[in-house]
CSV table of C-alpha atoms and ligand atoms in Angstrom, one decimal:
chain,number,residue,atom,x,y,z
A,1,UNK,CA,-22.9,37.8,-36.7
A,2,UNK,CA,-25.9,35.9,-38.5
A,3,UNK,CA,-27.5,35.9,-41.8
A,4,UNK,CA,-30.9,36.3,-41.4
A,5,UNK,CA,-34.5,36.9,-43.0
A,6,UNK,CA,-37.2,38.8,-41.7
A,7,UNK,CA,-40.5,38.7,-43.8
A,8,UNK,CA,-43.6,40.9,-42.8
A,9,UNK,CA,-46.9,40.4,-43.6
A,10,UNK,CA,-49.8,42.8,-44.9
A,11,UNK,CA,-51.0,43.9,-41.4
A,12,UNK,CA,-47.5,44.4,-40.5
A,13,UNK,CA,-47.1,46.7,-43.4
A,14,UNK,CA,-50.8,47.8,-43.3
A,15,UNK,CA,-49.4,52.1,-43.5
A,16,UNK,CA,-46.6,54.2,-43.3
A,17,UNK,CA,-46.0,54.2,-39.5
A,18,UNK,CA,-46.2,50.1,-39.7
A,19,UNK,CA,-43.7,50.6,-42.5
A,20,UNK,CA,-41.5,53.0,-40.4
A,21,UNK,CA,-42.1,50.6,-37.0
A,22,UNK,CA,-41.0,47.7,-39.2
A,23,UNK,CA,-38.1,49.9,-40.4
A,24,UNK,CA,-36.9,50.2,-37.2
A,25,UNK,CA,-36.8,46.7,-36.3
A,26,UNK,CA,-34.7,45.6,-39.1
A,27,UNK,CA,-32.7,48.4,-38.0
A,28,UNK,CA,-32.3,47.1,-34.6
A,29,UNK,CA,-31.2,43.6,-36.5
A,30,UNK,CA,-28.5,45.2,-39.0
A,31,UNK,CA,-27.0,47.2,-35.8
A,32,UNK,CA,-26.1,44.0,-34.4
A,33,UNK,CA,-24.0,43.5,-37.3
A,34,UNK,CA,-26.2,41.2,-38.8
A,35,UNK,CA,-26.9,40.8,-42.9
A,36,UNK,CA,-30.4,41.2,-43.2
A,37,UNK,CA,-32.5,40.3,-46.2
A,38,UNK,CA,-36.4,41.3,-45.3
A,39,UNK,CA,-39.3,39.5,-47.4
A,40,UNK,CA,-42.6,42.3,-47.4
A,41,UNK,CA,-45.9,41.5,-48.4
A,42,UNK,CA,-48.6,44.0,-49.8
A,43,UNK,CA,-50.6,46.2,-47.4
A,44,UNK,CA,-53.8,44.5,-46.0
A,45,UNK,CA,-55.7,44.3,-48.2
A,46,UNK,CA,-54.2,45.5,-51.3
A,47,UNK,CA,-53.9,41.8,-52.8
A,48,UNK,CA,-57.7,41.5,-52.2
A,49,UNK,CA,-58.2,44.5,-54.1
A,50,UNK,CA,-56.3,43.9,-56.8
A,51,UNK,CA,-57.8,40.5,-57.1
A,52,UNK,CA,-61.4,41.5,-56.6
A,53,UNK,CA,-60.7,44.2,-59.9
A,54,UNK,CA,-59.7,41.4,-61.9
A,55,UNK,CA,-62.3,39.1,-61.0
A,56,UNK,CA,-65.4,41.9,-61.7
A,57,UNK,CA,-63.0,42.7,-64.9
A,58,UNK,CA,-63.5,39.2,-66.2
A,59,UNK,CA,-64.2,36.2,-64.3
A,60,UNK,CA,-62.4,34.1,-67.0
A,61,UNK,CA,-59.4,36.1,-66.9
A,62,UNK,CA,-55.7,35.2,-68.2
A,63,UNK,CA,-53.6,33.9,-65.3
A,64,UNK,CA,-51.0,35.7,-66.4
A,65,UNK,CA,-52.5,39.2,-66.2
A,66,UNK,CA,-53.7,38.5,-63.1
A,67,UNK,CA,-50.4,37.8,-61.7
A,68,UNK,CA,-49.4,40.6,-63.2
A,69,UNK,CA,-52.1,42.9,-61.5
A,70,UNK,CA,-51.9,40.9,-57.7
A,71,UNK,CA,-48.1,41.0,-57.3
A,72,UNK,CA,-48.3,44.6,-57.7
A,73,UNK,CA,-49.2,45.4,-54.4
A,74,UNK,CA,-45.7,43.8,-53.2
A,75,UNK,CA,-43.8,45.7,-55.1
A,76,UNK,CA,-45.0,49.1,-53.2
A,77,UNK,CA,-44.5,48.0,-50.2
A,78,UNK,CA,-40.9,47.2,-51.3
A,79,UNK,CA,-40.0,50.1,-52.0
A,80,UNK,CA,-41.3,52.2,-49.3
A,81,UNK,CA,-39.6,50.0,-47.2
A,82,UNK,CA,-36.1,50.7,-48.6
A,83,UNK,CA,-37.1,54.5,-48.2
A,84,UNK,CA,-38.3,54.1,-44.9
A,85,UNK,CA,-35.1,52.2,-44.5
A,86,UNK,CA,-32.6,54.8,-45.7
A,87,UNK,CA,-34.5,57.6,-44.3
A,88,UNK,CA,-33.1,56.4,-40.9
A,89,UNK,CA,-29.5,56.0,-42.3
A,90,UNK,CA,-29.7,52.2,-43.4
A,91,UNK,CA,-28.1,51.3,-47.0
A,92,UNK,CA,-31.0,49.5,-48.5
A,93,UNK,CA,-32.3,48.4,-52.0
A,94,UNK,CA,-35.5,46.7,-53.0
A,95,UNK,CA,-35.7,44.0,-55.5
A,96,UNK,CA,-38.6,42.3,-57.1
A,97,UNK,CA,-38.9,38.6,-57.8
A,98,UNK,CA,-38.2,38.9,-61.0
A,99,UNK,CA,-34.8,41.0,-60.8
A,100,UNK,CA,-33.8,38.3,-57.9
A,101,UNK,CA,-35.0,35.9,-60.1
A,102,UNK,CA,-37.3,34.1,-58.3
A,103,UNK,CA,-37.1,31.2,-61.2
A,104,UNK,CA,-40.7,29.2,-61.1
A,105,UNK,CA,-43.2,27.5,-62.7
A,106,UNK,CA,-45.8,28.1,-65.7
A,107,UNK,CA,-48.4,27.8,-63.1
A,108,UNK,CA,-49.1,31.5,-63.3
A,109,UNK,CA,-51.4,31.9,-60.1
A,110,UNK,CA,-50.0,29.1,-57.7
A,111,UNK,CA,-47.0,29.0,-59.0
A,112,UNK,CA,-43.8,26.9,-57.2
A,113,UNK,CA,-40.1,28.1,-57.1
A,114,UNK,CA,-37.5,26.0,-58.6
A,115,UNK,CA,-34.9,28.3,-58.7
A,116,UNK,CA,-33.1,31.1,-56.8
A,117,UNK,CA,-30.3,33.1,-57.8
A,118,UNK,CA,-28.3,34.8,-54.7
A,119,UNK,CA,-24.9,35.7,-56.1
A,120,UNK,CA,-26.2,39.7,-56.3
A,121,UNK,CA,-28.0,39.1,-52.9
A,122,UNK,CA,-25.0,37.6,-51.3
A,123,UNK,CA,-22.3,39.9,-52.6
A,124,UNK,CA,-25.0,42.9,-51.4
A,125,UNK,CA,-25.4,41.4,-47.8
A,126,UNK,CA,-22.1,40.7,-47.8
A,127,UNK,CA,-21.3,44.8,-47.9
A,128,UNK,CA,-23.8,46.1,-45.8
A,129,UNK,CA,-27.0,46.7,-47.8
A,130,UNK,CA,-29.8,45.4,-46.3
A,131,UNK,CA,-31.2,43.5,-49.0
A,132,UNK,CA,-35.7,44.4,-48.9
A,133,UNK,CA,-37.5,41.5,-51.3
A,134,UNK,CA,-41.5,41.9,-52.6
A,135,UNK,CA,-43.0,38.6,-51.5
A,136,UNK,CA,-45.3,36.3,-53.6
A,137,UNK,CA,-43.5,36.8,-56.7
A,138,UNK,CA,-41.4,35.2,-59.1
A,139,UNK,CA,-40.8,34.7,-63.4
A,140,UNK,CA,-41.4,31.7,-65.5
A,141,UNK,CA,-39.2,30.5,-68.4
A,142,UNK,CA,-41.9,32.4,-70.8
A,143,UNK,CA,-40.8,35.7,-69.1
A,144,UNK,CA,-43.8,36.5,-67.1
A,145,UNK,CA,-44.6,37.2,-64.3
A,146,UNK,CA,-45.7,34.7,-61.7
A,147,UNK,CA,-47.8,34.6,-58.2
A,148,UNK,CA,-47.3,31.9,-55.2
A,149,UNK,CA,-50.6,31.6,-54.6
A,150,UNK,CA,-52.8,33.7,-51.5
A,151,UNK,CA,-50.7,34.1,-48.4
A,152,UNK,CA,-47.3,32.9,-50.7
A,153,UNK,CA,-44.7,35.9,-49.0
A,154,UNK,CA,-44.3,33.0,-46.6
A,155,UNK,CA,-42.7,30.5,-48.9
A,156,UNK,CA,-40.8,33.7,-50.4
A,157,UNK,CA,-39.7,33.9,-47.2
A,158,UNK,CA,-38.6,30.4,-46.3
A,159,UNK,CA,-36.8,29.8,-49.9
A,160,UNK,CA,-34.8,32.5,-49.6
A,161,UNK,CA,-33.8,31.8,-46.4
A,162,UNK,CA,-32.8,28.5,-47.9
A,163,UNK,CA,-31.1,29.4,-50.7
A,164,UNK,CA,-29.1,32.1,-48.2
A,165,UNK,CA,-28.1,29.3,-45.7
A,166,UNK,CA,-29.8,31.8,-43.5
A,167,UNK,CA,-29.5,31.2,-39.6
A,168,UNK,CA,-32.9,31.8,-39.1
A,169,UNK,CA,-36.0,33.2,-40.9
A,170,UNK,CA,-38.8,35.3,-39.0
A,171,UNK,CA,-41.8,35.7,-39.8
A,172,UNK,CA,-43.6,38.6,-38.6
A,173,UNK,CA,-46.9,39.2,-37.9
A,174,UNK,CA,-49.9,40.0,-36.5
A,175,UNK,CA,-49.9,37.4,-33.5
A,176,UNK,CA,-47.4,36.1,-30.9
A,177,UNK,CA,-46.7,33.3,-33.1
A,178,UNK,CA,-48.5,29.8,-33.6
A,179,UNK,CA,-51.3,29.4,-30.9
A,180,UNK,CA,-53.1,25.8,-30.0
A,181,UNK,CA,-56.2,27.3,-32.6
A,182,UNK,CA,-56.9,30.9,-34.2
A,183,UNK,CA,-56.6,33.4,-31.4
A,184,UNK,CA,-59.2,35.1,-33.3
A,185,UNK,CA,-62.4,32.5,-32.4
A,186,UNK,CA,-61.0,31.6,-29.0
A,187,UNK,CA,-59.9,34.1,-26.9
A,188,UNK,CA,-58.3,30.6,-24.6
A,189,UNK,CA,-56.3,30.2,-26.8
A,190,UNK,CA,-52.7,29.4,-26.1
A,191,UNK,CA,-49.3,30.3,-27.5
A,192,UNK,CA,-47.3,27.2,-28.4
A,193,UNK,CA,-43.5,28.0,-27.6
A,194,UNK,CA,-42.5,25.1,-30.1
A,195,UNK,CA,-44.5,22.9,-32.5
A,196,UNK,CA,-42.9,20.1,-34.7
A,197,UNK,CA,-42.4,21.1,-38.9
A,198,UNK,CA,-44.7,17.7,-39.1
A,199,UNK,CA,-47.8,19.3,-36.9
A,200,UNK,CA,-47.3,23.1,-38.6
A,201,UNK,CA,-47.9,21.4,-41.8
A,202,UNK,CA,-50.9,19.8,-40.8
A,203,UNK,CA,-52.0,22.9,-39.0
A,204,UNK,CA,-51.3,24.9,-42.1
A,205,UNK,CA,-52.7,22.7,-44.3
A,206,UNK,CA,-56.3,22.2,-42.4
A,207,UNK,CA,-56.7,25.5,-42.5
A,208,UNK,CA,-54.3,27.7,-40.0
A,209,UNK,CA,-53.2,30.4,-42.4
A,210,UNK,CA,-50.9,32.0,-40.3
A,211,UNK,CA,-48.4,30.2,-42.7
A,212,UNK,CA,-48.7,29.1,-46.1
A,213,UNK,CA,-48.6,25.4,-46.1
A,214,UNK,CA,-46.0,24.9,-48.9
A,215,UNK,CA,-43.7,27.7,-46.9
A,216,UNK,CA,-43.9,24.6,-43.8
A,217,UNK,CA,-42.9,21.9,-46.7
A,218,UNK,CA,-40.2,24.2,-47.2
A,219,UNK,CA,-38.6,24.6,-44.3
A,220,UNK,CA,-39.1,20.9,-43.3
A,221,UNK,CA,-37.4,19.8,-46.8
A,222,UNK,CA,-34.0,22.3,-46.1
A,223,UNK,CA,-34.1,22.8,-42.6
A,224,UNK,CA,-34.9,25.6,-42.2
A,225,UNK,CA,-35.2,27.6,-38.9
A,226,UNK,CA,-38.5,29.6,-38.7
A,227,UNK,CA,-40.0,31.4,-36.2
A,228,UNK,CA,-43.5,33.3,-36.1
A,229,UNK,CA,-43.9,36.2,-33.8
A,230,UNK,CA,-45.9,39.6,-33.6
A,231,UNK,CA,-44.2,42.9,-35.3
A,232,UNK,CA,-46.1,44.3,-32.6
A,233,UNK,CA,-44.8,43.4,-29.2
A,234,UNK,CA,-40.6,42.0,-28.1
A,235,UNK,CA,-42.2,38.5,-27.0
A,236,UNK,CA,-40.4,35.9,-28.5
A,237,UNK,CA,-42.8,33.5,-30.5
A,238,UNK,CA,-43.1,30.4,-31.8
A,239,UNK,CA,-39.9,28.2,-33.1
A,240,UNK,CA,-41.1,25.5,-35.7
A,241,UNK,CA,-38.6,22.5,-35.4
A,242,UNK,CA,-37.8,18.6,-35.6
A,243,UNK,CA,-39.7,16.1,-33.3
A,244,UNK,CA,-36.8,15.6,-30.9
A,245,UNK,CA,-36.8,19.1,-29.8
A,246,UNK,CA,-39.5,19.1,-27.8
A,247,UNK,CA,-39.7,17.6,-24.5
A,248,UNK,CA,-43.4,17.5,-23.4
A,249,UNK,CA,-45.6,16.4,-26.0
A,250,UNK,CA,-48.8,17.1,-26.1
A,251,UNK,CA,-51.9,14.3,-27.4
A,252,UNK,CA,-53.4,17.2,-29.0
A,253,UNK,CA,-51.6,20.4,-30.1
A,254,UNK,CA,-53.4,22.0,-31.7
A,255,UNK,CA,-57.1,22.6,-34.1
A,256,UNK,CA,-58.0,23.9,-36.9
A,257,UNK,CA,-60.3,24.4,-39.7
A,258,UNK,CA,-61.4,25.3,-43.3
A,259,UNK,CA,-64.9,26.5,-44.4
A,260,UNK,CA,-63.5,26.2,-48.1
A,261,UNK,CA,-64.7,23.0,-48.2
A,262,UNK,CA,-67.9,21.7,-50.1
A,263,UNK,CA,-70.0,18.6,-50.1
A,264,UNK,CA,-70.5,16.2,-52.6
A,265,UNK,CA,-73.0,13.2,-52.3
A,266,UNK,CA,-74.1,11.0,-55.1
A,267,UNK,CA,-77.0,9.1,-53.8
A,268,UNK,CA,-77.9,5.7,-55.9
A,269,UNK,CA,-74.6,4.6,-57.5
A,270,UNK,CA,-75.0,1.4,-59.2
A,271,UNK,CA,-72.4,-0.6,-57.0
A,272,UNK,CA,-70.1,-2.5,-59.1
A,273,UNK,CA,-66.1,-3.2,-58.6
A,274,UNK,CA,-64.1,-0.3,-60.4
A,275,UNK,CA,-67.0,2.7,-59.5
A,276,UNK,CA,-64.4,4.2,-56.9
A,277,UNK,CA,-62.1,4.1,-59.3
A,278,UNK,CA,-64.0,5.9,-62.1
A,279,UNK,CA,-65.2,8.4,-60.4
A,280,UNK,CA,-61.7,9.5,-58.5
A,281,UNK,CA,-60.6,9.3,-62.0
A,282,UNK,CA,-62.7,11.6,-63.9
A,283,UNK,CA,-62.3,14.4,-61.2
A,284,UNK,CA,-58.3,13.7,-61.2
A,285,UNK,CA,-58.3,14.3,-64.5
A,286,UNK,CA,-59.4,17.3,-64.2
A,287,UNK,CA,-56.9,18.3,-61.7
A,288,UNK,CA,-59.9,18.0,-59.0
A,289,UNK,CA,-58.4,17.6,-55.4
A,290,UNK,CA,-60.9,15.2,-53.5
A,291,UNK,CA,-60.0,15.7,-49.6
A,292,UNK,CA,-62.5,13.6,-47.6
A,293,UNK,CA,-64.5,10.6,-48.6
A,294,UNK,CA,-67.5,8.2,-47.1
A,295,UNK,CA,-69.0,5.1,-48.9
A,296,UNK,CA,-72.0,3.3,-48.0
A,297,UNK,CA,-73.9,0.4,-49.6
A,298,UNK,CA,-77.7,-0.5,-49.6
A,299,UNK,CA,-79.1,-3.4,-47.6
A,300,UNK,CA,-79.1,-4.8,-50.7
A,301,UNK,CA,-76.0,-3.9,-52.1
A,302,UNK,CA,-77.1,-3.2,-55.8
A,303,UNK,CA,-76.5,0.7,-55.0
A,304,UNK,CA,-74.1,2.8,-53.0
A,305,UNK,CA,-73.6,6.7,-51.9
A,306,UNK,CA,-70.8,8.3,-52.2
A,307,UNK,CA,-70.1,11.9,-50.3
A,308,UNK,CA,-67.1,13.7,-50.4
A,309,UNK,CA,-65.9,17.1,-50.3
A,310,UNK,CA,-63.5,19.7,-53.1
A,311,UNK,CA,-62.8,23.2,-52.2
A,312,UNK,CA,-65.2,25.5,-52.7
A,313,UNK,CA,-63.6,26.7,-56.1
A,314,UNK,CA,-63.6,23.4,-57.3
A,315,UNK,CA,-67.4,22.5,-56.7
A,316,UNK,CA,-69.0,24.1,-60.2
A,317,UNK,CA,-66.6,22.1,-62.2
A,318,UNK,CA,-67.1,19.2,-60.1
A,319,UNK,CA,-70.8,19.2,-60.5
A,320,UNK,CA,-70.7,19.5,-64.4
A,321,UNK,CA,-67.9,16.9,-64.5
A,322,UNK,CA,-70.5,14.7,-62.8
A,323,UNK,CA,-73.4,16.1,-64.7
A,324,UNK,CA,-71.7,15.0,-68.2
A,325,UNK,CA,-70.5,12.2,-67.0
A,326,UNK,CA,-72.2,8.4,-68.9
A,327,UNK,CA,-69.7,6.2,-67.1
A,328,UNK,CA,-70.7,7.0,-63.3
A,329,UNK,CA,-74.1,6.3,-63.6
A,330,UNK,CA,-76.3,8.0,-60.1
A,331,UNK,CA,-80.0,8.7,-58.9
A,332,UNK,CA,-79.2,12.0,-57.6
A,333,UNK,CA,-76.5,14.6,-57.1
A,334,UNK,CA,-76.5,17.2,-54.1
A,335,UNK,CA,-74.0,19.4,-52.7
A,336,UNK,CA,-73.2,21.9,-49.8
A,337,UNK,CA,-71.4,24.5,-49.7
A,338,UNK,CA,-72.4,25.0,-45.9
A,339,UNK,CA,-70.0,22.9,-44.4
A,340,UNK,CA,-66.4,23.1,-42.5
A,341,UNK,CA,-63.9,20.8,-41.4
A,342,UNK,CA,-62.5,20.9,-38.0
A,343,UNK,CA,-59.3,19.3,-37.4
A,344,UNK,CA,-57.3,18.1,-34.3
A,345,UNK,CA,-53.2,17.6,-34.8
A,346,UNK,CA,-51.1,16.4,-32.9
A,347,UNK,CA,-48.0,13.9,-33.2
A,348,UNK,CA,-48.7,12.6,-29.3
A,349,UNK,CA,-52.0,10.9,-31.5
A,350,UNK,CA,-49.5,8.2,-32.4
A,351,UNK,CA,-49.0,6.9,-29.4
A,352,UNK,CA,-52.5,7.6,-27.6
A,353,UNK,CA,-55.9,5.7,-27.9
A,354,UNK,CA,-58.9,7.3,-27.7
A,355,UNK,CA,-58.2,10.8,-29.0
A,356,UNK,CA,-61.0,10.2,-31.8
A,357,UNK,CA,-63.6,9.0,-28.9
A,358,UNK,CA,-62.5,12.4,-27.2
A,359,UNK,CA,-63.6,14.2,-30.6
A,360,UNK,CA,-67.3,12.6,-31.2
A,361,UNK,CA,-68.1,12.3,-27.7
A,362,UNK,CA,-67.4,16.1,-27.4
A,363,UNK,CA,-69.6,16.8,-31.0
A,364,UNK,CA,-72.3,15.1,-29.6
A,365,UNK,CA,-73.0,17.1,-26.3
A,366,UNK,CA,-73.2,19.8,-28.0
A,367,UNK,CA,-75.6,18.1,-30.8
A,368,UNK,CA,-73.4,18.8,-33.4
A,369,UNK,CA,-74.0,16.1,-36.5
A,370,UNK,CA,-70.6,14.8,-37.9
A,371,UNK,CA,-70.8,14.3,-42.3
A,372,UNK,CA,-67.7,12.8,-42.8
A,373,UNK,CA,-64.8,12.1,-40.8
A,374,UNK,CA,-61.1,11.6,-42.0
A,375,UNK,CA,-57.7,10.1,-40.4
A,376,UNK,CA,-53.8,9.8,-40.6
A,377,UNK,CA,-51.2,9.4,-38.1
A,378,UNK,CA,-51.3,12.6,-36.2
A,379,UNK,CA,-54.7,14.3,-37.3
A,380,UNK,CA,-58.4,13.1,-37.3
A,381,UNK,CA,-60.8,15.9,-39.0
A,382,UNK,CA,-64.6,15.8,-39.2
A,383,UNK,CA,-66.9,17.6,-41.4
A,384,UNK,CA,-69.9,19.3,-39.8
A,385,UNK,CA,-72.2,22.8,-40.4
A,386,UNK,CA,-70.6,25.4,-40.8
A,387,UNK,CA,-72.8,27.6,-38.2
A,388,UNK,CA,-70.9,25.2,-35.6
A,389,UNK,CA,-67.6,26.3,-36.5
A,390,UNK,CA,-67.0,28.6,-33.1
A,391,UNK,CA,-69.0,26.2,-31.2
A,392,UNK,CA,-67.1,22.9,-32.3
A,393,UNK,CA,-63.5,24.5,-31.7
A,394,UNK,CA,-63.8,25.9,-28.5
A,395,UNK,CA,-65.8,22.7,-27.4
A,396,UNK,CA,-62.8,20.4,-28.7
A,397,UNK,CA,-60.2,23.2,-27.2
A,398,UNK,CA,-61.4,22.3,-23.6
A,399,UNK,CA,-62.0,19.2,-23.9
A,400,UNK,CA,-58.9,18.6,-25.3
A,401,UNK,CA,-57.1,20.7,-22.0
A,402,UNK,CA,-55.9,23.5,-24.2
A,403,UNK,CA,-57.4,26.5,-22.9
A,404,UNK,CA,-54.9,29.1,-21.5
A,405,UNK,CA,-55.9,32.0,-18.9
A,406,UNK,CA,-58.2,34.4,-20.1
B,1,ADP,P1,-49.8,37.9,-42.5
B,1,ADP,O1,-50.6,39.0,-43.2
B,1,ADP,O2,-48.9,38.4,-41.5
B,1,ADP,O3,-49.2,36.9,-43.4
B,1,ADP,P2,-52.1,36.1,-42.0
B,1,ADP,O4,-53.4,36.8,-41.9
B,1,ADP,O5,-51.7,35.4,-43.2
B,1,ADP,O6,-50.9,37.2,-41.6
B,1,ADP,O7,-51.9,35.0,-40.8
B,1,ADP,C1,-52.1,35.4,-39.4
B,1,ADP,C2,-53.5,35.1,-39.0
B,1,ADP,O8,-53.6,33.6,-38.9
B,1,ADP,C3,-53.8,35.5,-37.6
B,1,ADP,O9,-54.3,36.8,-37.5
B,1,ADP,C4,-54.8,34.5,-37.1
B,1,ADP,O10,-56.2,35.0,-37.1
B,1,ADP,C5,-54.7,33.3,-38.1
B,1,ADP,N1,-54.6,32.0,-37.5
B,1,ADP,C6,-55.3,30.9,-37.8
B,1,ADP,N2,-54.9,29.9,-37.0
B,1,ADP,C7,-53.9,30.3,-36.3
B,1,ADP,C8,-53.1,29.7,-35.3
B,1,ADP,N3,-53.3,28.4,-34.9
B,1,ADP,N4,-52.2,30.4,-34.6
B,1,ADP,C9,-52.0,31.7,-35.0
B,1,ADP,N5,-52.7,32.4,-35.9
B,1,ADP,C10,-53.7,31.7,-36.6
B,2,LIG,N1,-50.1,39.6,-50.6
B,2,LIG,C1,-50.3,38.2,-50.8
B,2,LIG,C2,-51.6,37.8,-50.2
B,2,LIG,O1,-52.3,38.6,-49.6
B,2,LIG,C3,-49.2,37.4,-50.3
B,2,LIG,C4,-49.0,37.4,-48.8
B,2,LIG,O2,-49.4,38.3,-48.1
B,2,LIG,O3,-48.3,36.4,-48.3
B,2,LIG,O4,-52.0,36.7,-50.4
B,3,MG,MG1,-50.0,35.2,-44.4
């Protein structure tokens, strides 16, 4: 007997014969005499919905209302799941995050989970009811309600699992698991049987959204054993774990990318020590994540340009931040919003040379024009047009050797 979670995302959920097919697969589970605690997220697209009436509602909204509109859509799907559940003769009971509690944050629209209580869940598991849990949700110390941030049913998932001492925690949806890039823009693509927690965060975090990157942090931090795989078909799918598990590694496993990026270049900085610093600053300050950066000086040296890139949300502020600004002191200010990053990961990187060569030389017969190009251990990224996006990643899949049968 094992204690695990099961957590099924919005395409999985997408109507009532998904919710009944997904009904009987934790049915199959809880036969086995296994306790079974299921994370569900909102139908496709309900959270976009939701989130699209607040927006035209008022752009400036409170967080709060908003998280209290978005987790909504969870909380349906909840509870037709527990009906679906019992309609085939399997004690179940939905809970929301705030009657688990899902204890988090103030940060009403990303919020993080501190805390988890599992004495009800527990002593519920523990007598046969399978436990269903809305995703994405949780309560601050002010009492309200709070959201994980888009694509957050994952880290639901994963904490729970944590806080369970679950066995293992799947997570269902809708493709065979964690493939070498998005099946979606290469058809080539390839199924990965395993792929370290280090790379899945990378791969997350560049862009892969098959799981929330904090959900990857997650299960690194406690251990936890995830899986992805498809509510759709019995194949098994992808198992996420430590570096010594896997026997073959690859140089590359796997790209990714992000067209939530955007472009910053200051042309004509006066060039003194300390401008770096000033104008990192100012944009920290505002709580501004800069991702990628490039410098260059003037034959001269008087002057400098700097380019770098914020997401997309973060370019308007950016831009008046800048604008405003008397201590960084610059000719001209343009941006881009037309741009993506394309990254390669893999933790073979570290002990292979010429894996960046492989990258440029590959951009360049196809005459795509690299920005900006940024490095750690086991990932290099590049930022190009985004109109290359399909080209660039299934040029770098072959060349890389990643393509699977087709
Ligand atoms: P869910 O609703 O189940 O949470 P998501 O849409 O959040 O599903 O994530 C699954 C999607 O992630 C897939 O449909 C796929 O298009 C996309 N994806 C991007 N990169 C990858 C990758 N490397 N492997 C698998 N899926 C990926
Ligand atoms: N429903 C939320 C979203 O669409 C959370 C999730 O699906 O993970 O972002
Ligand atoms: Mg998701």
């Amino acid at each position: 007997m094992s204690r695990i979670v099961m957590k099924f995302g919005g395409t999985s959920v997408a109507d009532l014969d998904r919710i009944r097919n997904v009904a009987q697969r934790v049915k199959k589970e809880f036969d086995k005499g296994n306790e079974v605690a299921v994370l569900v997220s909102a139908m496709a697209g309900t959270t976009d919905q939701l989130s699209k009436w607040v927006e035209e509602l008022s752009p400036m909204h409170d967080a709060r209302e908003y998280a209290t509109v978005v987790s909504a859509g969870e909380q349906i799907t909840a509870g037709l799941l527990s009906i679906a559940l019992q309609d085939i003769g399997i004690p179940a009971r939905s809970w929301l995050g705030w009657q688990i509690p899902f204890k988090t944050n103030q940060l009403h629209s990303a919020a993080r989970i501190e805390e988890i209580g599992t004495e009800e869940i527990i002593k519920r598991l523990e007598t046969g009811t399978v436990c269903v849990v809305a995703g994405f949700q949780g309560i601050s110390k002010d009492n309200r309600i709070t959201t994980l941030g888009r694509g957050g049913s994952d880290t639901s998932a994963v904490a729970l699992a944590a806080a369970l001492k679950a066995d293992q925690c799947d997570i269902y949806t809708d493709v065979e698991g964690v493939y070498t890039t998005d099946p979606r823009i290469v058809p080539r693509a390839q199924k990965l049987d395993k792929i370290t927690y280090e790379e899945m965060l990378e791969m997350a975090s560049l862009g892969a959204k098959v799981l929330q990157t904090r959900s990857v942090a997650l299960a690194m931090n406690h251990k936890v054993r995830v899986q992805v795989l498809s509510s759709f078909t019995d194949k098994p799918g992808t198992l996420v774990v430590d570096e010594d598990e896997i026997v073959e590694k690859q140089v590359v496993s796997g790209i990714a990318y992000a067209k939530d990026e955007a472009q910053v270049t200051l042309v004509g900085v006066n060039n003194k020590p300390g401008i770096a610093s000033e104008l990192f600053t100012l944009l920290a300050n505002e709580n501004i994540n800069v991702d990628m950066i490039i410098q260059n000086e003037t034959e001269d040296g008087k002057k400098t340009d700097v380019t770098f890139t914020v997401t997309e949300n973060d370019l308007e502020k950016a831009k008046n931040i800048l604008k405003t600004s008397n201590s960084v002191e610059y000719a001209n200010l343009m941006t881009d919003r037309n741009v993506v990053k394309i990254s390669v990961i893999g933790v073979g990187m570290r002990s292979h040379a010429g894996v960046a060569a492989t990258m440029f030389k590959t951009l360049a017969a196809k005459g795509i024009n690299i920005k900006v190009i940024s490095t750690s251990e086991i990932k290099i990224s590049v930022l190009i047009d985004v109109e290359y996006t399909e080209l660039a990643v299934r040029a770098l899949h072959t060349a890389y050797g990643l393509d699977g049968e087709y």
